[in-house]
XYZ file of C-alpha atoms in Angstrom:
653
model
C -19.548 3.726 -13.595
C -19.965 0.140 -12.373
C -22.376 -1.954 -14.418
C -24.079 -5.103 -13.136
C -25.554 -7.788 -15.349
C -27.860 -10.411 -13.874
C -26.311 -13.786 -14.591
C -28.106 -16.127 -12.223
C -30.992 -14.993 -10.050
C -30.775 -17.647 -7.356
C -28.290 -20.500 -7.121
C -29.369 -24.082 -6.576
C -29.142 -25.096 -2.952
C -27.234 -28.287 -2.256
C -27.982 -30.042 1.000
C -24.838 -31.011 2.889
C -26.229 -32.002 6.230
C -29.561 -31.451 7.849
C -30.238 -27.731 7.909
C -27.087 -26.800 5.952
C -26.766 -25.369 2.467
C -23.847 -24.707 0.167
C -23.537 -22.246 -2.708
C -20.779 -22.024 -5.274
C -19.898 -19.304 -7.753
C -17.026 -18.816 -10.155
C -15.053 -15.892 -11.533
C -16.025 -14.841 -15.085
C -13.032 -16.733 -16.505
C -13.779 -19.817 -14.423
C -10.364 -19.805 -12.714
C -11.552 -19.026 -9.176
C -14.355 -20.613 -7.178
C -15.856 -19.520 -3.855
C -17.912 -21.969 -1.792
C -20.219 -20.536 0.904
C -21.783 -22.691 3.614
C -24.023 -22.165 6.662
C -23.532 -25.486 8.438
C -24.379 -25.272 12.122
C -25.633 -21.716 11.719
C -22.063 -20.460 11.295
C -21.313 -19.063 7.823
C -18.060 -20.051 6.150
C -16.389 -19.682 2.762
C -13.670 -21.524 0.871
C -11.450 -20.375 -2.015
C -10.446 -22.792 -4.778
C -8.323 -21.921 -7.805
C -7.769 -24.360 -10.650
C -9.125 -27.181 -8.511
C -6.634 -26.431 -5.712
C -7.757 -25.161 -2.315
C -6.010 -21.892 -1.536
C -8.127 -21.151 1.554
C -9.760 -23.879 3.595
C -13.263 -23.396 4.995
C -13.002 -20.087 6.882
C -15.419 -18.264 9.192
C -17.602 -15.271 8.314
C -19.758 -12.901 10.335
C -19.730 -9.871 12.606
C -20.620 -9.338 16.239
C -22.543 -6.140 17.026
C -24.228 -4.659 20.066
C -27.543 -5.327 18.307
C -26.967 -9.024 17.660
C -24.238 -11.623 17.347
C -24.153 -12.241 13.602
C -21.534 -14.980 13.722
C -23.851 -17.789 14.739
C -27.487 -18.821 14.439
C -27.564 -17.698 10.791
C -29.399 -19.290 7.880
C -28.351 -18.618 4.303
C -31.249 -17.780 2.007
C -30.914 -16.432 -1.516
C -27.596 -15.742 -3.161
C -28.025 -13.289 -6.022
C -25.234 -13.445 -8.585
C -24.342 -10.689 -11.058
C -21.505 -9.841 -13.383
C -19.905 -6.508 -12.466
C -18.020 -4.446 -15.043
C -16.022 -1.307 -14.356
C -13.400 0.717 -16.191
C -11.307 3.474 -14.658
C -8.202 5.562 -15.164
C -5.819 6.261 -12.278
C -2.492 8.016 -12.749
C -1.121 7.378 -9.276
C -0.766 3.615 -9.053
C 0.766 0.634 -10.848
C -1.687 0.485 -13.773
C -3.137 3.646 -15.270
C -6.122 2.094 -17.063
C -8.062 -0.829 -15.617
C -10.889 -2.882 -17.060
C -12.513 -4.775 -14.222
C -14.883 -7.715 -14.551
C -16.008 -9.777 -11.590
C -18.703 -12.085 -10.378
C -20.627 -10.453 -7.544
C -22.592 -12.719 -5.217
C -24.836 -11.227 -2.519
C -25.440 -13.992 0.004
C -28.327 -13.160 2.321
C -28.410 -14.446 5.885
C -31.326 -14.473 8.300
C -31.355 -14.769 12.057
C -34.607 -15.672 13.766
C -36.520 -14.623 10.658
C -34.734 -11.237 10.425
C -32.745 -10.374 7.294
C -29.719 -9.379 9.331
C -26.695 -9.654 7.108
C -25.475 -9.873 3.536
C -22.037 -11.202 2.689
C -21.092 -9.588 -0.617
C -18.405 -11.388 -2.628
C -16.472 -10.198 -5.675
C -14.535 -12.859 -7.579
C -12.094 -12.404 -10.474
C -9.503 -14.749 -11.922
C -6.918 -13.628 -9.359
C -8.826 -11.923 -6.521
C -11.577 -12.745 -4.051
C -13.043 -10.000 -1.881
C -15.898 -9.868 0.580
C -17.614 -7.360 2.816
C -20.719 -7.255 4.962
C -23.915 -5.266 4.711
C -25.663 -4.847 8.063
C -29.381 -4.161 8.364
C -31.550 -2.497 10.985
C -33.695 -4.581 13.322
C -37.262 -3.868 14.304
C -38.255 -4.506 17.914
C -40.693 -3.247 20.499
C -38.752 -0.036 20.908
C -38.933 0.736 17.201
C -36.069 0.207 14.781
C -32.319 0.153 15.375
C -30.769 2.860 13.210
C -27.232 2.657 14.587
C -24.981 -0.135 15.800
C -21.524 -0.822 17.153
C -19.459 -3.495 15.432
C -17.540 -5.081 18.285
C -15.620 -7.695 16.315
C -15.562 -9.787 13.169
C -15.368 -13.523 12.801
C -13.809 -12.996 9.359
C -11.049 -15.555 9.031
C -8.552 -17.082 6.639
C -7.685 -20.733 7.216
C -4.542 -21.661 5.334
C -3.767 -25.160 4.010
C -1.499 -27.318 6.129
C 2.193 -26.643 5.511
C 1.723 -23.021 4.455
C 4.595 -20.676 5.279
C 4.248 -16.992 6.086
C 5.807 -13.676 5.040
C 4.517 -11.283 7.689
C 5.188 -7.955 9.389
C 4.456 -7.954 13.157
C 2.183 -5.222 14.477
C 3.786 -3.140 17.235
C 2.270 -2.667 20.647
C 0.739 0.799 21.132
C 2.538 3.745 22.717
C 6.022 2.340 22.190
C 9.020 3.178 20.043
C 10.186 6.722 19.334
C 8.201 9.224 21.426
C 5.498 6.578 21.974
C 4.384 6.779 18.335
C 3.746 3.101 17.581
C 2.048 1.327 15.927
C 3.156 2.940 12.691
C 3.616 -0.067 10.394
C 7.408 0.245 10.619
C 8.621 -3.210 11.609
C 10.626 -5.805 9.719
C 9.292 -8.910 7.995
C 9.746 -12.523 9.015
C 10.074 -14.601 5.838
C 9.181 -18.229 5.121
C 8.126 -18.749 8.723
C 5.781 -21.398 10.070
C 2.139 -20.752 10.879
C 0.695 -20.584 14.382
C 2.437 -17.424 15.576
C 0.941 -14.060 16.487
C 3.831 -11.709 15.756
C 4.970 -9.944 18.900
C 1.640 -10.761 20.513
C -0.409 -8.210 18.565
C -0.791 -9.932 15.207
C 0.374 -8.649 11.844
C 0.046 -5.523 9.720
C -1.541 -5.747 6.293
C -0.777 -6.836 3.637
C 0.073 -10.441 4.595
C 1.694 -12.935 2.211
C 1.463 -16.728 2.426
C 3.062 -19.513 0.387
C 0.754 -22.480 -0.058
C 2.610 -25.827 -0.381
C 2.367 -28.392 -3.143
C -1.069 -29.970 -3.202
C -1.935 -33.313 -4.778
C -4.886 -33.023 -7.163
C -5.887 -36.220 -8.958
C -2.499 -37.664 -7.976
C -0.637 -34.799 -9.698
C 1.512 -32.259 -7.916
C 0.335 -28.760 -8.748
C 3.263 -26.890 -7.222
C 3.229 -24.056 -4.712
C 0.820 -21.181 -4.719
C 0.695 -17.733 -3.165
C -1.986 -15.894 -1.200
C -1.959 -12.179 -0.330
C -4.480 -10.986 2.271
C -5.323 -7.333 2.875
C -8.252 -4.913 3.078
C -9.481 -1.907 1.125
C -12.124 0.799 1.257
C -11.457 1.774 4.873
C -12.483 5.343 5.691
C -13.872 7.274 8.650
C -16.873 4.962 8.841
C -14.892 2.029 10.252
C -11.662 0.942 11.908
C -8.540 -0.229 10.125
C -7.703 -3.819 10.947
C -4.846 -6.261 11.369
C -4.469 -10.045 11.177
C -4.449 -12.180 14.329
C -3.524 -15.842 14.736
C -5.139 -18.294 17.149
C -2.157 -20.618 17.344
C -2.948 -22.736 14.308
C -3.723 -22.324 10.624
C -6.545 -19.799 11.159
C -5.859 -16.090 10.857
C -8.646 -13.639 11.625
C -9.466 -9.967 11.377
C -8.408 -8.034 14.465
C -9.652 -4.605 15.485
C -7.321 -1.888 16.870
C -5.569 -2.213 20.218
C -7.097 -0.402 23.234
C -3.903 1.546 23.960
C -3.721 3.196 20.536
C -4.182 6.998 20.418
C -2.996 7.180 24.036
C -6.112 5.235 24.997
C -8.527 7.646 23.344
C -11.467 6.249 21.412
C -13.008 2.814 21.198
C -11.555 -0.211 19.463
C -14.968 -0.791 17.889
C -16.716 0.774 14.886
C -19.889 2.839 15.243
C -22.059 2.596 12.119
C -25.430 3.812 10.893
C -27.759 1.195 9.459
C -27.885 -0.087 6.824
C -24.098 -0.071 6.570
C -21.345 -1.796 4.608
C -17.918 -2.677 5.988
C -14.557 -2.392 4.192
C -13.540 -5.168 1.798
C -11.359 -8.094 2.848
C -9.181 -9.038 -0.139
C -7.528 -12.333 -1.068
C -5.226 -12.498 -4.101
C -4.205 -15.967 -5.300
C -1.743 -17.246 -7.876
C 0.378 -20.235 -8.794
C 3.279 -17.762 -9.071
C 3.910 -14.309 -7.644
C 2.684 -12.675 -10.868
C -0.880 -12.179 -9.606
C 0.401 -10.859 -6.290
C 2.643 -8.228 -7.879
C 0.195 -7.179 -10.599
C -3.089 -7.107 -8.654
C -5.153 -3.901 -8.737
C -7.748 -5.147 -6.244
C -7.204 -2.333 -3.726
C -8.569 0.216 -6.202
C -10.925 -2.062 -8.177
C -13.369 -2.223 -5.273
C -13.663 1.464 -4.353
C -14.967 4.683 -5.874
C -13.785 8.334 -5.610
C -15.274 10.077 -2.592
C -14.991 13.544 -4.141
C -13.785 15.250 -7.293
C -10.272 16.606 -7.577
C -10.269 20.365 -7.040
C -7.628 20.725 -9.753
C -5.623 18.663 -12.205
C -2.958 17.326 -9.834
C 0.494 16.678 -11.248
C 3.220 14.322 -10.064
C 6.947 13.823 -10.318
C 10.320 13.766 -8.619
C 11.831 15.908 -5.900
C 14.731 16.334 -3.488
C 14.778 16.008 0.303
C 17.590 17.279 2.505
C 16.563 15.664 5.794
C 17.543 12.085 4.906
C 21.174 13.181 4.474
C 21.405 16.334 6.628
C 18.760 15.615 9.318
C 16.959 18.371 11.280
C 19.730 20.961 11.010
C 19.378 20.974 7.213
C 15.895 22.492 7.466
C 17.193 26.049 7.266
C 16.722 28.771 4.663
C 20.114 28.575 2.953
C 20.198 24.779 2.687
C 16.652 24.600 1.344
C 17.507 27.252 -1.231
C 20.442 25.060 -2.248
C 18.114 22.058 -2.584
C 15.714 24.110 -4.687
C 18.628 24.851 -6.998
C 19.480 21.129 -6.976
C 15.928 20.140 -7.950
C 15.995 22.745 -10.711
C 19.284 21.351 -12.020
C 17.778 17.858 -12.041
C 14.621 19.033 -13.786
C 12.588 17.888 -10.783
C 9.237 19.219 -9.671
C 9.670 19.812 -5.930
C 11.578 19.841 -2.660
C 10.334 18.342 0.581
C 11.145 20.487 3.629
C 10.967 18.448 6.801
C 10.383 19.027 10.521
C 11.116 22.235 12.448
C 10.874 24.433 9.353
C 8.466 26.709 11.213
C 11.138 27.406 13.862
C 14.295 27.257 11.763
C 12.937 29.047 8.692
C 9.640 30.612 9.738
C 6.493 31.380 7.793
C 7.673 34.646 6.271
C 10.940 33.191 5.004
C 9.119 30.057 3.850
C 6.892 32.237 1.683
C 10.098 33.745 0.288
C 11.457 30.254 -0.430
C 8.215 29.365 -2.185
C 8.551 32.428 -4.422
C 12.184 31.554 -5.153
C 11.199 27.976 -5.963
C 8.473 29.172 -8.304
C 11.041 31.271 -10.174
C 13.049 28.051 -10.663
C 10.046 25.891 -11.579
C 10.241 24.024 -8.256
C 7.370 23.660 -5.764
C 7.438 22.826 -2.058
C 6.061 20.015 0.105
C 5.971 20.835 3.843
C 6.213 18.470 6.816
C 3.622 18.587 9.614
C 3.050 16.733 12.858
C -0.438 15.188 12.975
C -0.435 15.229 16.733
C -3.302 16.147 18.940
C -2.952 14.077 22.111
C -1.812 10.641 20.953
C 1.990 10.564 21.360
C 5.003 12.517 22.568
C 6.522 13.448 19.194
C 7.793 17.023 19.688
C 8.614 17.906 16.091
C 6.917 21.024 14.783
C 4.722 22.374 13.227
C 2.405 20.730 15.725
C -1.271 21.282 16.500
C -2.001 22.346 12.922
C -3.545 19.195 11.422
C -5.713 17.679 14.151
C -8.425 20.372 14.295
C -10.456 21.740 11.415
C -10.147 25.474 12.134
C -6.349 25.433 12.510
C -5.940 23.024 9.604
C -8.011 25.062 7.189
C -6.276 28.290 8.187
C -2.907 26.640 7.572
C -4.031 25.274 4.225
C -5.314 28.689 3.174
C -1.809 30.051 3.862
C -0.338 27.192 1.794
C -2.619 27.897 -1.141
C -1.848 31.614 -1.010
C 1.874 30.827 -1.161
C 1.748 28.105 -3.812
C 2.680 25.140 -1.575
C 2.199 21.907 -3.523
C 1.598 19.448 -0.732
C 2.090 18.228 2.805
C 3.776 15.294 4.508
C 1.895 14.578 7.747
C 3.638 12.374 10.318
C 3.198 10.590 13.660
C -0.342 9.267 13.580
C -1.588 7.255 16.509
C -3.164 3.986 15.389
C -6.112 2.515 13.531
C -9.179 3.441 15.587
C -12.181 5.036 13.913
C -11.369 8.610 15.066
C -7.933 8.300 13.447
C -9.456 7.052 10.201
C -11.751 10.092 10.353
C -8.700 12.346 10.784
C -7.024 10.938 7.673
C -10.221 11.536 5.725
C -10.658 15.053 7.118
C -7.079 16.045 6.262
C -7.461 14.726 2.717
C -10.858 16.355 2.194
C -9.768 19.769 3.463
C -6.486 19.592 1.563
C -8.289 18.889 -1.692
C -10.402 22.009 -1.228
C -7.184 24.040 -1.144
C -5.456 22.093 -3.936
C -2.960 20.395 -1.602
C -1.534 16.894 -2.164
C -1.016 14.606 0.847
C 1.739 12.196 1.869
C 1.466 10.363 5.213
C 4.284 9.062 7.428
C 4.330 7.241 10.737
C 0.973 5.997 9.578
C -1.342 3.185 8.631
C -1.442 1.308 5.337
C -3.413 3.050 2.557
C -6.520 1.074 1.678
C -7.664 2.055 -1.817
C -6.940 5.699 -1.082
C -5.365 6.496 -4.463
C -8.798 6.146 -6.038
C -10.924 7.232 -3.086
C -9.088 10.525 -2.488
C -7.813 12.224 -5.682
C -5.214 14.346 -3.829
C -3.752 11.399 -1.910
C -0.196 10.575 -2.996
C 1.403 7.903 -0.810
C 2.022 6.577 2.683
C 5.161 5.350 4.393
C 3.845 2.313 6.358
C 7.187 0.543 5.951
C 10.703 0.559 7.411
C 11.728 3.407 5.140
C 14.970 5.145 4.213
C 15.408 7.055 7.494
C 16.586 3.794 9.052
C 19.486 3.713 6.585
C 20.729 6.930 8.167
C 20.080 5.821 11.744
C 21.897 2.465 11.771
C 24.426 0.413 9.828
C 22.302 -2.689 10.306
C 19.612 -1.208 8.063
C 22.240 -0.454 5.415
C 23.568 -4.002 5.641
C 20.030 -5.346 5.150
C 18.938 -2.788 2.528
C 18.900 -5.224 -0.384
C 17.018 -7.908 1.546
C 14.347 -5.453 2.642
C 14.041 -3.938 -0.828
C 13.437 -7.432 -2.222
C 10.394 -7.741 0.062
C 8.435 -4.578 -0.733
C 7.620 -5.449 -4.348
C 5.911 -8.639 -3.174
C 4.109 -7.331 -0.088
C 3.881 -3.678 0.957
C 3.875 -2.067 -2.498
C 1.380 -4.544 -3.974
C -1.667 -2.818 -2.477
C -0.733 0.860 -2.130
C 1.740 3.596 -2.965
C 4.832 3.531 -0.744
C 6.727 6.686 0.212
C 10.176 5.201 0.868
C 12.481 8.140 0.129
C 15.422 6.125 -1.175
C 17.671 5.914 -4.240
C 20.625 7.770 -2.800
C 23.872 8.029 -4.752
C 25.857 9.090 -1.691
C 28.360 6.560 -0.359
C 27.599 7.750 3.187
C 24.429 9.029 4.829
C 25.935 12.352 5.783
C 26.073 15.800 4.198
C 29.854 15.610 3.672
C 29.532 12.147 2.070
C 32.599 11.006 3.991
C 31.318 9.574 7.270
C 28.179 8.084 8.791
C 26.412 4.875 7.886
C 27.810 3.260 4.747
C 25.652 2.320 1.775
C 26.340 -1.305 0.805
C 24.278 -1.327 -2.389
C 25.475 -0.305 -5.835
C 24.558 2.740 -7.908
C 22.607 0.532 -10.324
C 20.696 -0.831 -7.325
C 19.670 2.755 -6.497
C 18.413 3.263 -10.054
C 16.495 -0.017 -9.965
C 14.658 0.834 -6.744
C 13.521 4.107 -8.322
C 11.571 1.856 -10.698
C 10.633 -0.917 -8.288
C 9.229 1.306 -5.502
C 5.947 2.766 -6.733
C 4.763 6.244 -5.720
C 3.570 8.998 -8.032
C 5.612 11.589 -6.099
C 9.139 10.510 -5.188
C 11.437 12.590 -2.997
C 14.741 10.866 -3.564
C 17.649 10.703 -1.125
C 20.060 12.276 -3.581
C 22.043 15.362 -2.602
C 23.492 18.378 -4.476
C 27.007 16.905 -4.261
C 25.840 14.035 -6.498
C 25.952 16.407 -9.464
C 29.754 16.168 -9.265
C 30.611 13.037 -7.252
C 28.188 10.467 -8.739
C 28.496 8.845 -12.180
C 26.979 11.016 -14.904
C 25.003 8.073 -16.303
C 23.380 7.505 -12.899
C 22.504 11.182 -12.430
C 21.078 11.371 -15.955
C 18.918 8.309 -15.273
C 17.552 9.880 -12.086
C 16.706 13.022 -14.015
C 14.580 11.041 -16.450
C 13.037 8.118 -14.529
C 9.221 8.392 -14.356
C 7.162 8.284 -11.163
C 3.846 7.460 -12.826
C 3.304 4.202 -14.651
C 0.865 2.697 -17.117
C 1.559 -1.001 -16.684
C 3.488 -3.492 -14.570
C 4.682 -7.006 -15.391
C 6.313 -9.416 -12.962
C 9.226 -11.356 -14.421
C 10.986 -13.304 -11.666
C 11.923 -13.246 -8.014
C 11.379 -14.447 -4.469
C 10.647 -12.343 -1.361
C 13.816 -11.268 0.398
C 16.115 -12.780 -2.239
C 15.748 -11.047 -5.605
C 13.170 -9.415 -7.859
C 12.966 -8.600 -11.561
C 9.971 -6.732 -12.917
C 9.009 -4.319 -15.700
C 7.073 -1.066 -15.691
C 5.840 0.901 -18.683
C 5.488 4.683 -18.812
C 3.954 5.792 -22.097
C 5.741 3.757 -24.747
C 8.946 3.259 -22.716
C 9.623 0.108 -20.720
C 11.896 -0.048 -17.671
C 12.983 -3.544 -16.628
C 14.534 -3.429 -13.153
C 16.087 -6.073 -10.931
C 17.919 -6.211 -7.595
C 19.602 -9.023 -5.692
C 19.981 -9.727 -1.968
C 21.157 -13.341 -2.307
C 24.688 -14.416 -1.399
C 25.436 -15.323 -5.010
C 24.930 -13.355 -8.244
C 21.599 -13.903 -9.958
C 22.257 -15.036 -13.540
C 19.281 -15.160 -15.851
C 18.459 -15.213 -19.532
C 15.431 -12.966 -19.574
C 12.682 -13.289 -22.143
C 11.268 -9.801 -22.597
C 8.238 -9.904 -24.920
C 7.245 -6.368 -23.931
C 10.400 -4.993 -25.635
C 11.203 -4.701 -29.339
C 14.050 -6.377 -31.151
C 16.831 -3.835 -31.497
C 18.813 -1.476 -29.292
C 18.185 -1.030 -25.563
C 20.029 0.725 -22.751
C 21.545 -1.632 -20.184
C 22.655 -0.445 -16.738
C 24.708 -3.264 -15.238
C 28.042 -3.804 -13.498
C 28.503 -0.113 -12.782
C 28.148 1.147 -16.315
C 25.715 2.069 -19.075
C 25.979 0.190 -22.380
C 23.908 -0.196 -25.525
C 22.815 -3.780 -26.209
C 21.050 -5.480 -29.096
C 17.944 -7.537 -28.418
C 17.541 -10.382 -30.927
C 14.224 -11.329 -32.487
C 13.687 -13.805 -29.658
C 13.866 -10.805 -27.302
C 16.170 -12.511 -24.846
C 18.956 -10.950 -22.831
C 21.486 -12.441 -20.423
C 21.893 -10.478 -17.206
C 23.907 -10.921 -14.054
C 22.859 -9.130 -10.875
C 25.576 -9.103 -8.203
C 24.828 -9.326 -4.502
C 23.574 -5.888 -3.331
C 23.476 -4.870 -6.981
C 20.945 -4.184 -9.669
C 20.154 -4.163 -13.342
C 18.000 -1.811 -15.409
C 17.017 -2.144 -19.070
C 15.343 0.781 -20.804
C 13.728 0.796 -24.229
């Protein structure tokens, strides 16, 4: 339960120019300051951390069919509270969170009408804001509904900032006209002033702020991560657009999404609140990697229908493709999961044709006898793309969906992987919410692919597991270029995609080749220790790894044993070192056991003497240079490691 404590009723108003006011408020620890201004009738905000400007004065406001609430506004009172919350969440990077923030509700009037609140939350590493829209009385009565046509919400970066961004795809492109699906590559350390491929950028978005002189002292670089959270069926999901300079702004969906169905705008009932815009700041990447802001700002939308469990599983499709989705091969993968001590198998597309419902029920019974459950793939499609994979027409309508989920519950199916969504418009956000809500009623867990970024969904929807929303492991099978760039891409996700939501990547193969015979196909360029490290680095509470039954005999025993034991749920994360696209070293704790994992995409080995205060002096397991050894940590808790190009390191204690 969130608690609010009144700290300051109304802030002092400081005159800047005639008719303008400015209000400032700090995070509880005093590290972060937000400055709000209404000069010229156009509200703005600025973010300062440790005396350094991380965001320049940036625009606020929304434009609706009732009124344009981006201009002609006057800031009145700004009520400031301290907000405290505490929650437990098994499915993300930190299992127990104590949250304390300054909340400032800045009230804006237009022509004497209390039209808009801008609600800020400020902690020592995060700033978030959202809008509350109010009804308007007129001669015809009172407006009870509105359409949000656009937002002025912007983020003006300091001069010299560089960007780490993922371009948004144009709609109705790519495979079977399924884009945008958040599956494009990142451009790293790029200059500002670009707009991706013309359609902006997918969240989250990372920026490196340059050195800034403060009192004639160089403070060093800083980092800013921008995203959003709390998006559900009451709004659209957004992207980031650039106007050709240092200003980035919120962009609504593209008209062509969902095959042109639905509006790009958001229909709301009044009063109404919008999703949160989030800004994470830090002098290093530590705050970026460790932030919990996506879940701090939301609340569960319903209770879990059962005590959901999590864990590891196998997945034949990544190695064997569509033809592997047959009865005999899936029985073999059930046996493989049982041998690994894993919880599940994921059976991919065309299972309804190549196995059938009756034989699938038989597989489910066989799996149950082995202690292995089943996740089933589904096509989300109604009328928004050409993806032909089946089962199709089962998830887009309530009656068919609920009938299918009743069959799943009757046959003990653990969960679903729903694929090929059609964009970010409000009807699509409603579909995500409807699938999750119905699935929870039947005790079904949900994974999404070909989909949007999750926005606080781990906490909002108790049966939500993870989303793809990344160039995932399938690309390693499809092209050698993805294999050649595997390490580089893996060194990005820890700093960007996986910071704000669970990521269903489907990696960590121990095959040398992406083929069922393990003798031809695309060639894996990364090491076995790299595969182990990504099992730790990539966070999702359910992981269907790209390992295959042959790995029981053709992969190193130490690697197989590690994959049997590695957790998928975590209690704590600590960033140690790294740079996007080059290398990363971080630590995760599960229970009392720490896993320190690192990978390297640079041209030269990464050599470091790590200081590991989270570990104890004494013996630890070290996976490095293709072998497992026992090492002694001295009282100083330091350890020298060397991570080769395309390689990894893992320390377990």
